[in-house]
CSV table of C-alpha atoms in Angstrom, one decimal:
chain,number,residue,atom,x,y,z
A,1,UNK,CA,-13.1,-1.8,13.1
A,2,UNK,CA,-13.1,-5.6,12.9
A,3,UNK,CA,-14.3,-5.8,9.6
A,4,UNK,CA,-14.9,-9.6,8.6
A,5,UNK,CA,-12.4,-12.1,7.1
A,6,UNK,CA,-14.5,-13.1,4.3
A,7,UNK,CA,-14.9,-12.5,0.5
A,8,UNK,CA,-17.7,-10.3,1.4
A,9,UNK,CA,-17.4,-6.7,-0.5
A,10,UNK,CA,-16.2,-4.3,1.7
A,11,UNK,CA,-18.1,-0.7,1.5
A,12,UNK,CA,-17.6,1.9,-1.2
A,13,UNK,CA,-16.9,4.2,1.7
A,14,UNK,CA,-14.1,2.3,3.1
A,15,UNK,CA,-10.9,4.1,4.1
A,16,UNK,CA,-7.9,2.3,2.5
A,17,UNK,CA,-4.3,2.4,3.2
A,18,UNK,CA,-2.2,2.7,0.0
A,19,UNK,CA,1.7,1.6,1.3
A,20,UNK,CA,4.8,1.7,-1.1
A,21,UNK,CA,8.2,2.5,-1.5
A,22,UNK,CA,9.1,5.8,-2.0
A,23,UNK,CA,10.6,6.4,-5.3
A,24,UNK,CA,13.6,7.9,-3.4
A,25,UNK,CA,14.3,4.5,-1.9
A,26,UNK,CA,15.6,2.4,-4.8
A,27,UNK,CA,18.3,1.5,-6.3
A,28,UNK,CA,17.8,2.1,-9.7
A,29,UNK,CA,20.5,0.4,-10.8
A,30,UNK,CA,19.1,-3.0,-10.7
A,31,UNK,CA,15.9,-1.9,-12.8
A,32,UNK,CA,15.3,-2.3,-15.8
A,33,UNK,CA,15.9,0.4,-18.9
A,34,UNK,CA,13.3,3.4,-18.7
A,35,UNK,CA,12.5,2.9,-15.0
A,36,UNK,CA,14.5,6.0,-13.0
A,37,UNK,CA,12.8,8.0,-10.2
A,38,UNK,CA,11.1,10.7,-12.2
A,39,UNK,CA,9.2,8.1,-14.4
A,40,UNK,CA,8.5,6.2,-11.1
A,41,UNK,CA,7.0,9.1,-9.5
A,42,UNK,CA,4.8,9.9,-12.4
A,43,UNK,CA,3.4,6.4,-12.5
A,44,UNK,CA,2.8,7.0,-9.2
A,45,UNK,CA,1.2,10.0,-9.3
A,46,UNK,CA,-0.7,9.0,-12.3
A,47,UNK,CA,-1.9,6.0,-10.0
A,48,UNK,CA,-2.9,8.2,-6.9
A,49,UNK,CA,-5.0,10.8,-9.8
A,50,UNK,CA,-6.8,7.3,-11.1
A,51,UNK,CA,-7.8,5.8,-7.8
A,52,UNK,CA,-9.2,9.9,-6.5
A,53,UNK,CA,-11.6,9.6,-10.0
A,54,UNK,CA,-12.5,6.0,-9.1
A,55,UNK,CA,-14.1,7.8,-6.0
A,56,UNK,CA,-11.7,5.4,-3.7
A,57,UNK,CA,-10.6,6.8,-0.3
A,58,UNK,CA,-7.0,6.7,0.2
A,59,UNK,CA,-4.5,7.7,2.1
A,60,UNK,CA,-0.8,7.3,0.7
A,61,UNK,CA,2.3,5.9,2.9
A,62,UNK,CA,5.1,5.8,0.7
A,63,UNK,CA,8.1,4.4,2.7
A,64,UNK,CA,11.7,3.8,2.4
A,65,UNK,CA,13.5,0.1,3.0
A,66,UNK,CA,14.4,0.0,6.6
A,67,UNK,CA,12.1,-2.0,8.4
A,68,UNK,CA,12.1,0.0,11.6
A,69,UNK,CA,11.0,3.8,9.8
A,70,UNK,CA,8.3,1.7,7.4
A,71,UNK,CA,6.8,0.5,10.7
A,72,UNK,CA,6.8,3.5,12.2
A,73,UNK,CA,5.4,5.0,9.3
A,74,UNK,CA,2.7,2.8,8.9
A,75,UNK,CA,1.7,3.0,12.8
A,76,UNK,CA,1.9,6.8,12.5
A,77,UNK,CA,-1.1,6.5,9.7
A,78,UNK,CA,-3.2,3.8,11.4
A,79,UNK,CA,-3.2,6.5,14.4
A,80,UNK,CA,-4.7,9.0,12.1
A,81,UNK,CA,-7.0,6.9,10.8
A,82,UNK,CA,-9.7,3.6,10.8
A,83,UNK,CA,-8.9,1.7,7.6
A,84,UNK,CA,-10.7,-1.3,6.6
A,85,UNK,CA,-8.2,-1.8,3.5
A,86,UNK,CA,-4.6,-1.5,2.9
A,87,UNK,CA,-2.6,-2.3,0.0
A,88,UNK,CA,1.3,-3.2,-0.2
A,89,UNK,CA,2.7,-2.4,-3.5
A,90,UNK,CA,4.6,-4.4,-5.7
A,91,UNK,CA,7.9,-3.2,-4.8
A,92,UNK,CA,7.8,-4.4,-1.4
A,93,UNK,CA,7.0,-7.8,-2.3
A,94,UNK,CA,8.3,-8.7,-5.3
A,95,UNK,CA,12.1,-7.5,-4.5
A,96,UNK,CA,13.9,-10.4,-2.4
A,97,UNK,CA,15.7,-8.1,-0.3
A,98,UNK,CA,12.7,-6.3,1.0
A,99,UNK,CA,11.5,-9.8,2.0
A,100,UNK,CA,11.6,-8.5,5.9
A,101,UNK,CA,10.2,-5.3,5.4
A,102,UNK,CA,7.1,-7.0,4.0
A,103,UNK,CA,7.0,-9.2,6.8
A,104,UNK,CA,7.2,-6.3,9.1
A,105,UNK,CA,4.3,-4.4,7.7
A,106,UNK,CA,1.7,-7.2,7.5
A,107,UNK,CA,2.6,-8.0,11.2
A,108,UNK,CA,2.2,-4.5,12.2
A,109,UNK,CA,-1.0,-4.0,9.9
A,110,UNK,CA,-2.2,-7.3,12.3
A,111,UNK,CA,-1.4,-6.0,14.9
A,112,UNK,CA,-2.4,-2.3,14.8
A,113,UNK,CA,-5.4,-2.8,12.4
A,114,UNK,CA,-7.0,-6.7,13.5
A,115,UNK,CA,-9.7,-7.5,11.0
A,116,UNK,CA,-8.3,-5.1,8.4
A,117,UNK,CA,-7.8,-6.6,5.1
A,118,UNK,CA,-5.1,-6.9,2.1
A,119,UNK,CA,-4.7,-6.5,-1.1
A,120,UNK,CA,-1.8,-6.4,-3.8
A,121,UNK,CA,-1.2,-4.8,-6.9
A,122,UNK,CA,2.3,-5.3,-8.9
A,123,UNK,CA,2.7,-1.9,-10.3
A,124,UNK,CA,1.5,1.5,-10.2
A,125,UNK,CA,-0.8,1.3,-13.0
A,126,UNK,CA,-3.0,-1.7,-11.6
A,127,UNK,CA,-3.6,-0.4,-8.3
A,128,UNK,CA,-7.5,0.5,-9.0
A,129,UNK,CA,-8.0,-3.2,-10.1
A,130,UNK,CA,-6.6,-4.4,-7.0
A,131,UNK,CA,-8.8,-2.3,-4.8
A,132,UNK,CA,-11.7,-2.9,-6.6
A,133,UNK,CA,-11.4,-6.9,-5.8
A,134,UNK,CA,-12.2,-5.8,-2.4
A,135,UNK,CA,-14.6,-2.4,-2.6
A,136,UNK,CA,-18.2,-2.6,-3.6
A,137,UNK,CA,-18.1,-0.5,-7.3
């Protein structure tokens, strides 16, 4: 696609990637009070129903923590499809121990995509914002 490294707006019509960790893969244990799998996967459902009536165009890859099946997973949706966008979520990057697995998918994502670009949101619920600092409104 090589879509240019620049500030430039990308098109409304841009395919994005949306990557995060499944709500199956954590350990809930270490979160804090109110956050538990069922509320996760509202949040994200609630997220993926925002971003549809923005009029964004997105295809999901939730993922789980091992660094080999989130690669493989990602590769197996930039086969399927030309994105010019892709988003890690929050829970990727922000928890230490998936400091690899982050690694891992921006070097496949350079790799497999070159010229595609990135964006980050920290939860859920901001995931329109974040796209929209990169897709024309």
């Amino acid at each position: 696609m090589g879509w240019p490294t620049t500030s430039h707006l990308l098109p409304r019509d841009t395919k994005i990637l949306t990557i995060g960790l499944h709500p199956g893969a954590l350990d809930y244990s270490r979160m804090p009070d109110g956050v538990d799998e069922a509320a996760l996967t509202a949040r994200i459902d609630a997220a993926r129903t925002a971003l549809r009536e923005a009029g964004f165009d997105v295809v999901q890859c939730l993922i789980d923590t091992s660094p080999d099946r989130a690669e493989e997973a990602v590769r197996k949706r930039l086969q399927e499809h030309e994105f010019g966008l892709a988003m890690i979520g929050g829970g990727v990057r922000m928890l230490p121990e998936n400091t690899l697995l982050f690694e891992r998918l921006v070097n496949v994502l350079s790799e497999a995509a070159p010229g595609i670009r990135l964006c980050f949101n920290s939860a859920p619920e901001n995931t329109v914002e974040a796209l929209g600092r990169w897709i024309e409104a």
